[in-house]
Coordinates of C-alpha atoms in Angstrom, one line a residue:
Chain A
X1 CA -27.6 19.1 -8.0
X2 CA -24.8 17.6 -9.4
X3 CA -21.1 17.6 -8.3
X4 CA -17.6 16.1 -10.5
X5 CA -16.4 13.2 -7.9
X6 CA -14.1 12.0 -10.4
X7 CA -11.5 13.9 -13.5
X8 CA -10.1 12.4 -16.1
X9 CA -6.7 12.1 -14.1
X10 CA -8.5 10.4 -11.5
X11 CA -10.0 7.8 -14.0
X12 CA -6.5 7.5 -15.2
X13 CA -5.2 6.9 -12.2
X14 CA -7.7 4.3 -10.8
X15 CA -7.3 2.5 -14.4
X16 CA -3.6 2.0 -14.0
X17 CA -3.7 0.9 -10.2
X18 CA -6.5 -1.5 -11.4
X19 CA -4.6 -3.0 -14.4
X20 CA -1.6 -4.1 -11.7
X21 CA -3.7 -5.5 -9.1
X22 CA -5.3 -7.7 -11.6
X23 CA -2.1 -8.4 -13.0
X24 CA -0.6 -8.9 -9.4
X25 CA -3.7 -10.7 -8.3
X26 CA -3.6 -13.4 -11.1
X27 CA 0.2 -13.6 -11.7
X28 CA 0.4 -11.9 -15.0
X29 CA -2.1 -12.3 -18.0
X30 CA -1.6 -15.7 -18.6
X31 CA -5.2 -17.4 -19.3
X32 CA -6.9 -14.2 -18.7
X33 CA -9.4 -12.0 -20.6
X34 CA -11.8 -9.2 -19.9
X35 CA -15.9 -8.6 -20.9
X36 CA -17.3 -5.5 -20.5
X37 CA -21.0 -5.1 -19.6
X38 CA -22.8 -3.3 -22.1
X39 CA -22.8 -0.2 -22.3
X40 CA -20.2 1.5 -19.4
X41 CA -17.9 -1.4 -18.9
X42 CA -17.3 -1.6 -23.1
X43 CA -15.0 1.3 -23.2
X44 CA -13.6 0.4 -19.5
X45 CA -12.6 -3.1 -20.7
X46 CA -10.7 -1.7 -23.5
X47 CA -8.9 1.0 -21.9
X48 CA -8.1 -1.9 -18.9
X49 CA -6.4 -4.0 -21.8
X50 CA -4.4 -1.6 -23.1
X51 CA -2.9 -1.1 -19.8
X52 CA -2.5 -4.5 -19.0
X53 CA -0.8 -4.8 -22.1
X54 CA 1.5 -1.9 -22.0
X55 CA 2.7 -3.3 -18.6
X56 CA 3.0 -7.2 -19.7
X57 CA 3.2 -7.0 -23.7
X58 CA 1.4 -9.5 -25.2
X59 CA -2.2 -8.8 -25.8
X60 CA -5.4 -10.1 -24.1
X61 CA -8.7 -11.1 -24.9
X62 CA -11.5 -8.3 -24.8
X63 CA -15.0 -8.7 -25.1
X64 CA -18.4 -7.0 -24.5
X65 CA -21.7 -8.3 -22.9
X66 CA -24.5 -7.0 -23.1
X67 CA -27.3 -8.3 -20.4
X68 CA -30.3 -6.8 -21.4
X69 CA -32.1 -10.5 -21.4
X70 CA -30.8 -11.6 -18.4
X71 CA -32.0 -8.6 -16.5
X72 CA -35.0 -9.1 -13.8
X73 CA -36.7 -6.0 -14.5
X74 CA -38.0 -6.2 -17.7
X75 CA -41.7 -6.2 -16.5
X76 CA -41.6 -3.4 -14.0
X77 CA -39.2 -1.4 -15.9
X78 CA -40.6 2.0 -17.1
X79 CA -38.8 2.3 -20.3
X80 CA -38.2 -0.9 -22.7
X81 CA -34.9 -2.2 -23.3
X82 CA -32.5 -1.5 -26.5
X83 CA -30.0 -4.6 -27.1
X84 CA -26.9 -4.2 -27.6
X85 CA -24.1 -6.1 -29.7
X86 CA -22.8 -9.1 -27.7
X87 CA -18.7 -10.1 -28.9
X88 CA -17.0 -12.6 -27.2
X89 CA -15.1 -14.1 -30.1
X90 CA -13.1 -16.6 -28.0
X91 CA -13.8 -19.4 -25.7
X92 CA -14.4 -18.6 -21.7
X93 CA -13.5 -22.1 -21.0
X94 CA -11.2 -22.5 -18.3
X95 CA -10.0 -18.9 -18.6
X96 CA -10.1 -16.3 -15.7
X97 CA -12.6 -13.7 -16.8
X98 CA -12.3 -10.4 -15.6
X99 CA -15.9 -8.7 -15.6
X100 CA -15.6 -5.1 -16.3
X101 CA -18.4 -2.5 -15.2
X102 CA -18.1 1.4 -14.5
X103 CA -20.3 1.5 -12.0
X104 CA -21.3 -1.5 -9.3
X105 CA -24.3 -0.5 -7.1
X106 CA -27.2 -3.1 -6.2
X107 CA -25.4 -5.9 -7.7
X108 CA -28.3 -7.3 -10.5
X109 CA -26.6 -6.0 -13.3
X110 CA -23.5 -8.5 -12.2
X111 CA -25.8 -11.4 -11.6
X112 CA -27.3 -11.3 -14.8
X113 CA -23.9 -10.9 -16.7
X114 CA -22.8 -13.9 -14.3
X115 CA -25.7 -15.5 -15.7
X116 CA -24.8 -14.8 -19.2
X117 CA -21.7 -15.5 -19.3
X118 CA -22.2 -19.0 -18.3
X119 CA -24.1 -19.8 -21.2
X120 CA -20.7 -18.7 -23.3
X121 CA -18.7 -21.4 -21.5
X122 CA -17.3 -22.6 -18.2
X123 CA -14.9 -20.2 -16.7
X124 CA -12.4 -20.8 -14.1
X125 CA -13.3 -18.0 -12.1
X126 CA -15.3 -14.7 -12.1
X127 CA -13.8 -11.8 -11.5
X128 CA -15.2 -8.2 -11.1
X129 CA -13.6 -5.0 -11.8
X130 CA -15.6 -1.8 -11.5
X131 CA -14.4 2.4 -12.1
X132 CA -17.0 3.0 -8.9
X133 CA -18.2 1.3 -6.2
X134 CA -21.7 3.4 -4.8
X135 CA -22.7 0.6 -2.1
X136 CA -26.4 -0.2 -1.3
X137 CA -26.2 -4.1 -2.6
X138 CA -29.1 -6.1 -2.8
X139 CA -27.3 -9.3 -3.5
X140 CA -23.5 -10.7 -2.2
X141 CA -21.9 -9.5 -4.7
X142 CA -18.4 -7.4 -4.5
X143 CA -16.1 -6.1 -6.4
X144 CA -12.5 -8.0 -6.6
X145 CA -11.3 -4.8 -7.6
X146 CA -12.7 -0.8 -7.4
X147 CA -11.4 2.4 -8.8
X148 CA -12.6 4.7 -5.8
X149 CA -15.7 4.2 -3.4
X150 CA -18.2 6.9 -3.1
X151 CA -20.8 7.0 -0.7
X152 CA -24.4 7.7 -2.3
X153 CA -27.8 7.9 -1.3
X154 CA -30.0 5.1 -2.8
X155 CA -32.1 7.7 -5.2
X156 CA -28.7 9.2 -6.5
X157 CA -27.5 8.8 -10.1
X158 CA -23.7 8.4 -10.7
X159 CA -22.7 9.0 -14.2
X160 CA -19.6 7.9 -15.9
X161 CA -18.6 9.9 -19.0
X162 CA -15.4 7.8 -21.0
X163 CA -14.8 9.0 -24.3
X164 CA -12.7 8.5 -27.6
X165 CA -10.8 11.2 -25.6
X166 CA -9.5 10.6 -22.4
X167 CA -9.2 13.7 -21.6
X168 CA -12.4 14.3 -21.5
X169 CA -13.4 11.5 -19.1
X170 CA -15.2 12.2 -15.6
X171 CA -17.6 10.3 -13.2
X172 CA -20.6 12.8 -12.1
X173 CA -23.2 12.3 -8.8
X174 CA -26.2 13.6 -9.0
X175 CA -28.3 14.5 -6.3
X176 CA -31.5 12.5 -6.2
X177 CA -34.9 14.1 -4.3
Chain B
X1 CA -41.1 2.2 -27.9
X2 CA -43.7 -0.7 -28.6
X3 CA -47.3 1.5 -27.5
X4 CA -49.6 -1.7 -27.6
X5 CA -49.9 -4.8 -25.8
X6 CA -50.9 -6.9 -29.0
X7 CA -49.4 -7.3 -32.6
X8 CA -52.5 -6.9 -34.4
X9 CA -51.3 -5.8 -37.6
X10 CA -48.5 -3.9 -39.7
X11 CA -50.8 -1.3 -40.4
X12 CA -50.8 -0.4 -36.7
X13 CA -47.3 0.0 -36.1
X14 CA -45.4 3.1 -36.4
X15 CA -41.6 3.2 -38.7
X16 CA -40.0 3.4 -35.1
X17 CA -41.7 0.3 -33.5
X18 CA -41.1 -1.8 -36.6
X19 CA -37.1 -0.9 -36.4
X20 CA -37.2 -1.6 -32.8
X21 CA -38.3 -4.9 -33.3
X22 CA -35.9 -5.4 -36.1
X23 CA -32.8 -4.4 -33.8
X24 CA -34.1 -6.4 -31.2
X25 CA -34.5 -9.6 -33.0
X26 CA -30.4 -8.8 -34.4
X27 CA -29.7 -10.0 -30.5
X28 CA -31.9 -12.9 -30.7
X29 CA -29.9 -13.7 -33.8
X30 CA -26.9 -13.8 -32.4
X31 CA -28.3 -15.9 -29.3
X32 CA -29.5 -18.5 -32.0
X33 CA -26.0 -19.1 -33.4
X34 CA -24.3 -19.8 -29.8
X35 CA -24.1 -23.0 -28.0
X36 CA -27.1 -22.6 -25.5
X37 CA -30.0 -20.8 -28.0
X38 CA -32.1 -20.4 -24.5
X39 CA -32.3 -16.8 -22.7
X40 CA -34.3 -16.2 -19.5
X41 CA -36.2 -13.3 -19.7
X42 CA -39.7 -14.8 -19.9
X43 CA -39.2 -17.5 -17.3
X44 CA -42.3 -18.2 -15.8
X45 CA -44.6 -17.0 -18.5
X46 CA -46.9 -18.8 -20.4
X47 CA -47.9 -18.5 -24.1
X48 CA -50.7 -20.3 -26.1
X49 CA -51.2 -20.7 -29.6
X50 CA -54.7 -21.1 -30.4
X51 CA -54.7 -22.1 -34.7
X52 CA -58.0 -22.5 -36.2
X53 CA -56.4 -22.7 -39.6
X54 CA -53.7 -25.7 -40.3
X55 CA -49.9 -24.5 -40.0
X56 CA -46.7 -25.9 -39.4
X57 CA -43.9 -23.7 -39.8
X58 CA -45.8 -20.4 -38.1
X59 CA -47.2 -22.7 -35.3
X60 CA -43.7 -24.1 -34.6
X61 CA -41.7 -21.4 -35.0
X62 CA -43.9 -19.3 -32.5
X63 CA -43.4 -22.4 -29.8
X64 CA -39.2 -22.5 -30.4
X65 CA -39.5 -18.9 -30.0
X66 CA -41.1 -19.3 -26.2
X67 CA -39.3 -22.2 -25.9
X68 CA -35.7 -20.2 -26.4
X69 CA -37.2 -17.6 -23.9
X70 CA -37.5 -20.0 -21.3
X71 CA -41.7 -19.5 -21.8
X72 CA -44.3 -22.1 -21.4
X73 CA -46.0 -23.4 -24.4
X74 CA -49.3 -25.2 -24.8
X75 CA -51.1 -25.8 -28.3
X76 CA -54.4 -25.5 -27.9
X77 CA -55.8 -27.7 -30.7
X78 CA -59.0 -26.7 -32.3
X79 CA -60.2 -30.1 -33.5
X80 CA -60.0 -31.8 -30.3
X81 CA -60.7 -29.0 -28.2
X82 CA -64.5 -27.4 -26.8
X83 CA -64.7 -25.9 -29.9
X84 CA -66.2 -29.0 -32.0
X85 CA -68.3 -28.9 -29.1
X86 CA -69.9 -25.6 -30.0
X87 CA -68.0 -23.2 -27.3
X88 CA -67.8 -19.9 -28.9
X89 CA -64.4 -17.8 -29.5
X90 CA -65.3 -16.1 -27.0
X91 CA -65.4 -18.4 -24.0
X92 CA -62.7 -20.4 -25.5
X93 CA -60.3 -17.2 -25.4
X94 CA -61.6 -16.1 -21.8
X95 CA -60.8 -19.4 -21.0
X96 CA -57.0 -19.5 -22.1
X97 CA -57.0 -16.3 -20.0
X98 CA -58.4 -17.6 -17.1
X99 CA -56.0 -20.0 -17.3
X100 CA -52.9 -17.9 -16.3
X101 CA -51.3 -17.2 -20.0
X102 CA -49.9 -14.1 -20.9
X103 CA -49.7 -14.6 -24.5
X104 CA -52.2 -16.0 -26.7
X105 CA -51.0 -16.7 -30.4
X106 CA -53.8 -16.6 -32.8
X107 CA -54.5 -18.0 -36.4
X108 CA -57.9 -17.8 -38.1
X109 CA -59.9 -18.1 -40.8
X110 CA -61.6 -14.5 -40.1
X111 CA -60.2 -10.9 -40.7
X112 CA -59.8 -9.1 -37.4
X113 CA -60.7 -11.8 -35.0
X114 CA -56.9 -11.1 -33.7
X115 CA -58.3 -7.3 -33.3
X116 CA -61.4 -9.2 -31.2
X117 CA -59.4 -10.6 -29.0
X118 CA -57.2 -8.0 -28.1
X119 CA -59.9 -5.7 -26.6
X120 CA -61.2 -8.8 -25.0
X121 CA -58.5 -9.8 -23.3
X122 CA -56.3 -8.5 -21.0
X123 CA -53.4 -10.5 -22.1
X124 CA -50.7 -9.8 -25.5
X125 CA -52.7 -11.0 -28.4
X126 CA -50.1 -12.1 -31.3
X127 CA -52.1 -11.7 -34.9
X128 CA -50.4 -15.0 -36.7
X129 CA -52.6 -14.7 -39.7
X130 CA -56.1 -13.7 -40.2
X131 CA -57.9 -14.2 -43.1
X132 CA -57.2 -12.1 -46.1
X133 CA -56.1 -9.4 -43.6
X134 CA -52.6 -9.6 -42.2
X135 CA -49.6 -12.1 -41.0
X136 CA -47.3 -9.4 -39.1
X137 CA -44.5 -11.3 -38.2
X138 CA -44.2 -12.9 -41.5
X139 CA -44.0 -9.3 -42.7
X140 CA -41.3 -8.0 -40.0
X141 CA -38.9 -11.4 -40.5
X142 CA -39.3 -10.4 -44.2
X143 CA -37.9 -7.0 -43.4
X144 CA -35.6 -8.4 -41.2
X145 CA -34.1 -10.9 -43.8
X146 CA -33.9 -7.6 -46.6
X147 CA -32.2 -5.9 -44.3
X148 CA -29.5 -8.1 -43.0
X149 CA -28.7 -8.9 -46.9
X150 CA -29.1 -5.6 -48.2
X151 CA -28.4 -3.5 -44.8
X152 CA -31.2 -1.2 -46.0
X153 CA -34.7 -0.9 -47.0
X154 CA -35.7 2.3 -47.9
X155 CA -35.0 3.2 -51.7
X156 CA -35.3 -0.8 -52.6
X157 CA -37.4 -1.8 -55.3
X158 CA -39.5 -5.0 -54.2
X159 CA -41.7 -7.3 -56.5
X160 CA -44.3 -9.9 -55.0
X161 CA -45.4 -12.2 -57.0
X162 CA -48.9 -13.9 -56.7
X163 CA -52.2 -14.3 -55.1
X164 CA -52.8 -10.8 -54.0
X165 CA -56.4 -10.6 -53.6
X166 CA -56.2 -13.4 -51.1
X167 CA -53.0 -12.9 -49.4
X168 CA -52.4 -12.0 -46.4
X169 CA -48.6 -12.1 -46.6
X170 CA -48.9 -9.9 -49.2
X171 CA -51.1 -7.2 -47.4
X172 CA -48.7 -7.2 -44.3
X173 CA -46.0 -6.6 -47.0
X174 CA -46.9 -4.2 -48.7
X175 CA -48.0 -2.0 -45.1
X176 CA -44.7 -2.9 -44.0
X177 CA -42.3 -1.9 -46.7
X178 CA -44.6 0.9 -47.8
X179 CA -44.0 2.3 -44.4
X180 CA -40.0 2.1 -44.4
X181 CA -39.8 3.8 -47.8
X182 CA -39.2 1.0 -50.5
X183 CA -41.0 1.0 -53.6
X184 CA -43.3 -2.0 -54.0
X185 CA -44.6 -3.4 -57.1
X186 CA -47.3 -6.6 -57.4
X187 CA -47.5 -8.3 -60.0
X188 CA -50.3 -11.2 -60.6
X189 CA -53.5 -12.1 -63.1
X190 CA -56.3 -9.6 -62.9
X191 CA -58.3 -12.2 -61.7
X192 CA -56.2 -12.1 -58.1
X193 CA -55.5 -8.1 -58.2
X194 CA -58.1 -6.4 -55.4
X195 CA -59.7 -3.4 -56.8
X196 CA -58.0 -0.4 -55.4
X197 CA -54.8 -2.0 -54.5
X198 CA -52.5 1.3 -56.1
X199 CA -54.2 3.2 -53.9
X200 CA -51.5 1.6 -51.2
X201 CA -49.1 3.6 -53.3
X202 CA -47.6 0.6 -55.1
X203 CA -47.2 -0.1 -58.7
X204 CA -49.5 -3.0 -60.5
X205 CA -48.3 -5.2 -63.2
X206 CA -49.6 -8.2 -65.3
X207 CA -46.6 -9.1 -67.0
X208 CA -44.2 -10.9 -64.9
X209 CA -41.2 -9.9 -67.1
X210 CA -42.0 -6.2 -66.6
X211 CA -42.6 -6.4 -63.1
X212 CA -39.3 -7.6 -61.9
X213 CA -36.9 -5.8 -64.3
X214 CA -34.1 -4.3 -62.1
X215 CA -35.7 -5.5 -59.0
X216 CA -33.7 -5.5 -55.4
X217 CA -35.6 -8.2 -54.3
X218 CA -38.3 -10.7 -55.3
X219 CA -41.2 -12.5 -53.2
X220 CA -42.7 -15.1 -54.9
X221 CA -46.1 -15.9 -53.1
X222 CA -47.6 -19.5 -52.5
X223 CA -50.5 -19.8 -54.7
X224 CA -53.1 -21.7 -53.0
X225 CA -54.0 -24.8 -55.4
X226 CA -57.8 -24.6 -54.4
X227 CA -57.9 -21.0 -56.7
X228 CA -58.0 -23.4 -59.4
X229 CA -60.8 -24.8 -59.1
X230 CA -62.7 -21.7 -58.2
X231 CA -62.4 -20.2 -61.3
X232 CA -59.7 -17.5 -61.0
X233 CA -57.0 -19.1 -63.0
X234 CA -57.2 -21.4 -66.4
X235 CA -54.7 -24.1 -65.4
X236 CA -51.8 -24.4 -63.0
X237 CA -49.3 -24.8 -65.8
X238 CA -50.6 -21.8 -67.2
X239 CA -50.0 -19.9 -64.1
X240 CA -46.2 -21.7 -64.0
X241 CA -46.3 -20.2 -67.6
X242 CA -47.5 -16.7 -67.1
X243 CA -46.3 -16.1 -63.5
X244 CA -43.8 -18.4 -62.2
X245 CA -40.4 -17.0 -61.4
X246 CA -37.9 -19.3 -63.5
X247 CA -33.8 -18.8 -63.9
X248 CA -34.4 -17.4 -66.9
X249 CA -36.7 -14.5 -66.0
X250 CA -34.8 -14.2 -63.0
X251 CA -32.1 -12.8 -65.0
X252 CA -34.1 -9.5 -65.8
X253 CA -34.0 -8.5 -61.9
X254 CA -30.9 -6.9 -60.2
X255 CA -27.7 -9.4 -60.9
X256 CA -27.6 -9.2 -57.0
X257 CA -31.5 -9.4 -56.0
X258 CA -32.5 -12.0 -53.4
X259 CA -35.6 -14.2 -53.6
X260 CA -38.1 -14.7 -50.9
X261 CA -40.9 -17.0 -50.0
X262 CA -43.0 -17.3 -47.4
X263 CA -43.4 -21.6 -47.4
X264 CA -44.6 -23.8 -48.3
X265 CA -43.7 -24.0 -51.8
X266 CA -45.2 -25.3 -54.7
X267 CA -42.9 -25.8 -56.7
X268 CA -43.3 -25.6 -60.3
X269 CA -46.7 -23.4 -59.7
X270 CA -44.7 -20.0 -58.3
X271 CA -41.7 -21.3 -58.4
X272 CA -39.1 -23.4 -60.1
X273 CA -36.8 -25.6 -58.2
X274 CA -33.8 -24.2 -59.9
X275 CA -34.6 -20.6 -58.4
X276 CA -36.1 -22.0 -54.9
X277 CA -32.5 -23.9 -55.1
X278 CA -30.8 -21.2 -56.2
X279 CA -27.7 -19.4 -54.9
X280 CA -30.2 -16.2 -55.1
X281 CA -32.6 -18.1 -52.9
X282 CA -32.7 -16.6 -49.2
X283 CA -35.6 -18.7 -48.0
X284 CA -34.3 -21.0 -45.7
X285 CA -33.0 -17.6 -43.7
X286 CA -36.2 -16.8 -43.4
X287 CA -37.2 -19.7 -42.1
X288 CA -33.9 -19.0 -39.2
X289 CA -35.0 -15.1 -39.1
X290 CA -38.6 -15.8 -38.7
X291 CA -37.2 -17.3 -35.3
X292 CA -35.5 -14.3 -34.1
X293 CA -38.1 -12.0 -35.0
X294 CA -40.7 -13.7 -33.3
X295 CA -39.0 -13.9 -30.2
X296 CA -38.2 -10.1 -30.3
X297 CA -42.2 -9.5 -30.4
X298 CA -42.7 -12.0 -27.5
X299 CA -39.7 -10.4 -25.8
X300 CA -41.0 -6.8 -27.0
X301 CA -44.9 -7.4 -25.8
X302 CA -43.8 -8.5 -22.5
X303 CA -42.4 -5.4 -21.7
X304 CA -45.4 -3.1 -22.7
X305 CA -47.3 -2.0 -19.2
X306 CA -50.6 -3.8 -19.5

């Protein structure tokens, strides 16, 4: 069974509100830059930027991260991992980076892009912004800033859909058995 | 997508699994041109490399791999090892096993002991040459090096250049590109063609000039010296004359082909220095790719349920 917990107005909305706070939060976009975590937090990331910049001017760094070997899993996982395209074509050094997921739920994906991301440099601080925060957190991890927070059961699936079009963009739960 | 816990051969992987390992080791690229070259994922494992047959850049290029994967290494060496003492392969690899490593890395003199070893063992068995039979990951960085210079390999036309009969690069080569759709041609002295070889759907020539007109890409094999003296070829310089890949025949290949070789050279046997030199010359990135790749197949293997 699956049922729509989020529309694209939603997403919208939870993307603008997030783009102020981490405005707010770090006192405009100075020394700031945002990664996405490969492959949900990619298309996050950038549509984060654009807001940020359409509310500052300016533009801001964007990059994507992809984790796949930092992960812990890769000798009980079922299926075996495709790598994705890392690009962080400017220094972390010193910077605030702004970690961007679409959906935070035991926290190990987070840990291993901590873990990568310190071998890129030596931010200033970490920060996390996720679209959806599903709980059940295996390590203390939390997000500095969430788009909604859903309540799930552990064997659920939440699935983020963001597009070329916006229009088209929607968070899904599915039931799990 | 990888089906076996061992990298026997080329001939045992499917299209798919070869481009999975390709894509793979374009990550492990990237990782090698950062600051820190040194991921985690196989922190805690162990890998051994067990060479009965003398190598440098293979042996070393397998331990940088672990080593950048946060793996153990230990070089088990043959020639102070149980083995002088008569231990058989067998004990020696149930040994290694034993011993808690979860890779073993093998070189040796005999086709198929690789293929041994796997059904022995529990543990990812890596084929790094044997025999006349295969050298896999020489084969995939090869591929991986076309690729990244041509950004295909289907529909390229490929000379190698050399000892056939007794070359294992070759062999893996030819599975290899066969497979992914490029069009190989050998070219070498009868006295080093295998009988049969067409039938791997590739095109033999003697004549070096033929073989790499309008060619995308040209290997030039190391010709080992000790063929001399066994009879197969008249002289060396006569081979240099008949079969070495100089500037000038150079020029009858694509204006744009690359030139690969496996190492070590012998230069002025297979190759001239001008052309090893040359701004053609992609071997050194090999040498870098070979890296990558390797680290994708540990990476890859360590994934596959045992």
């Amino acid at each position: 069974m699956s049922k729509e917990i989020l529309d694209s107005d939603d997403i919208n909305r939870a993307i603008r509100r997030i783009a102020h706070e981490i405005i707010e939060k770090n006192r405009g976009m100075q020394n700031l830059c945002l990664v996405g975590i490969q492959k949900g937090g990619v298309i996050l990331a950038g549509r984060l930027a654009s807001q940020i910049q359409s509310i500052e001017g300016g533009t801001i760094d964007v990059g994507a991260l992809d984790i796949t070997f930092y992960r812990d899993d890769i000798h009980t996982k079922a299926e075996q991992p495709v790598v994705k395209r890392t690009e962080i074509p400017f220094t972390i050094d010193n910077k605030t980076v702004v970690l961007v997921d679409d959906v935070l739920f035991t926290g190990r994906s987070i840990r291993a892009a901590m873990d990568a991301l310190v071998d890129f440099g030596r931010p200033a601080h970490i920060q996390l912004a996720v679209l959806i925060d599903r709980g059940h957190r295996e390590l203390p991890i939390r997000a500095d800033y969430a788009g909604k927070n859903i309540p799930t059961s552990f064997n659920d699936l939440v699935e983020v859909t963001l597009g070329e079009d916006s229009r088209k963009d929607k968070a899904v739960l599915i039931s799990g058995q | 997508m990888i089906n076996s816990k061992d990298l026997l051969g080329i001939k045992e992987l499917a299209p798919e699994e070869i481009y999975h390992i390709l894509d793979t080791a374009a990550g492990f690229k990237d990782v090698l041109l950062r600051d820190i070259k040194k991921v985690p994922p196989l922190r805690g494992k162990t890998v051994v490399s067990l060479f009965f047959e003398p190598s440098t850049r293979t042996r070393t290029s397998f331990a940088l791999a672990s080593k950048r994967l946060s793996a153990d290494v230990v070089n088990f060496s043959v020639t102070t090892s149980s083995v002088v003492k008569g231990e058989t392969l067998k004990d020696t690899a149930l040994t290694i096993q034993s011993l808690g490593a979860d890779f073993v890395v093998i070189r040796h003199g005999s086709s198929g002991v690789p293929h041994l070893l796997g059904n022995l063992l529990n543990i990812s068995v890596i084929n790094a040459g044997d025999g006349a039979n295969e050298h896999p990951t020489q084969a995939l960085l090869d591929l991986f090096t076309i690729q990244s210079r041509k950004k295909k390999i289907k529909g390229l036309t490929v000379a190698i250049i050399g000892d056939i009969a007794h070359s294992r690069v070759a062999k893996s080569n030819i599975y290899a590109l066969t497979k992914l759709g490029a069009k190989v041609r050998v070219i070498c002295p009868p006295t080093l063609m295998p009988a049969g070889i067409e039938k791997l759907g590739i095109d033999v020539f003697h004549s070096i000039d033929e073989g790499i007109r309008k060619a995308d890409v040209i290997m030039a094999l190391r010709l080992q010296l000790e063929r001399q003296s066994k009879g197969f070829l008249p002289s060396l310089e006569e081979y240099f004359n008949l079969y070495g890949l100089t500037d000038e025949r150079l020029k009858l290949a694509k204006e744009d082909a690359i030139v690969m070789h496996p190492g070590p050279m012998n230069r002025g046997v297979e190759i001239e220095s001008a052309v090893a030199d040359g701004p053609q010359s992609v071997i050194l990135e090999q040498v870098t790719n070979g890296l990558a790749v390797r680290m994708a197949v540990l990476y890859l293997l360590s994934g596959v349920k045992k």
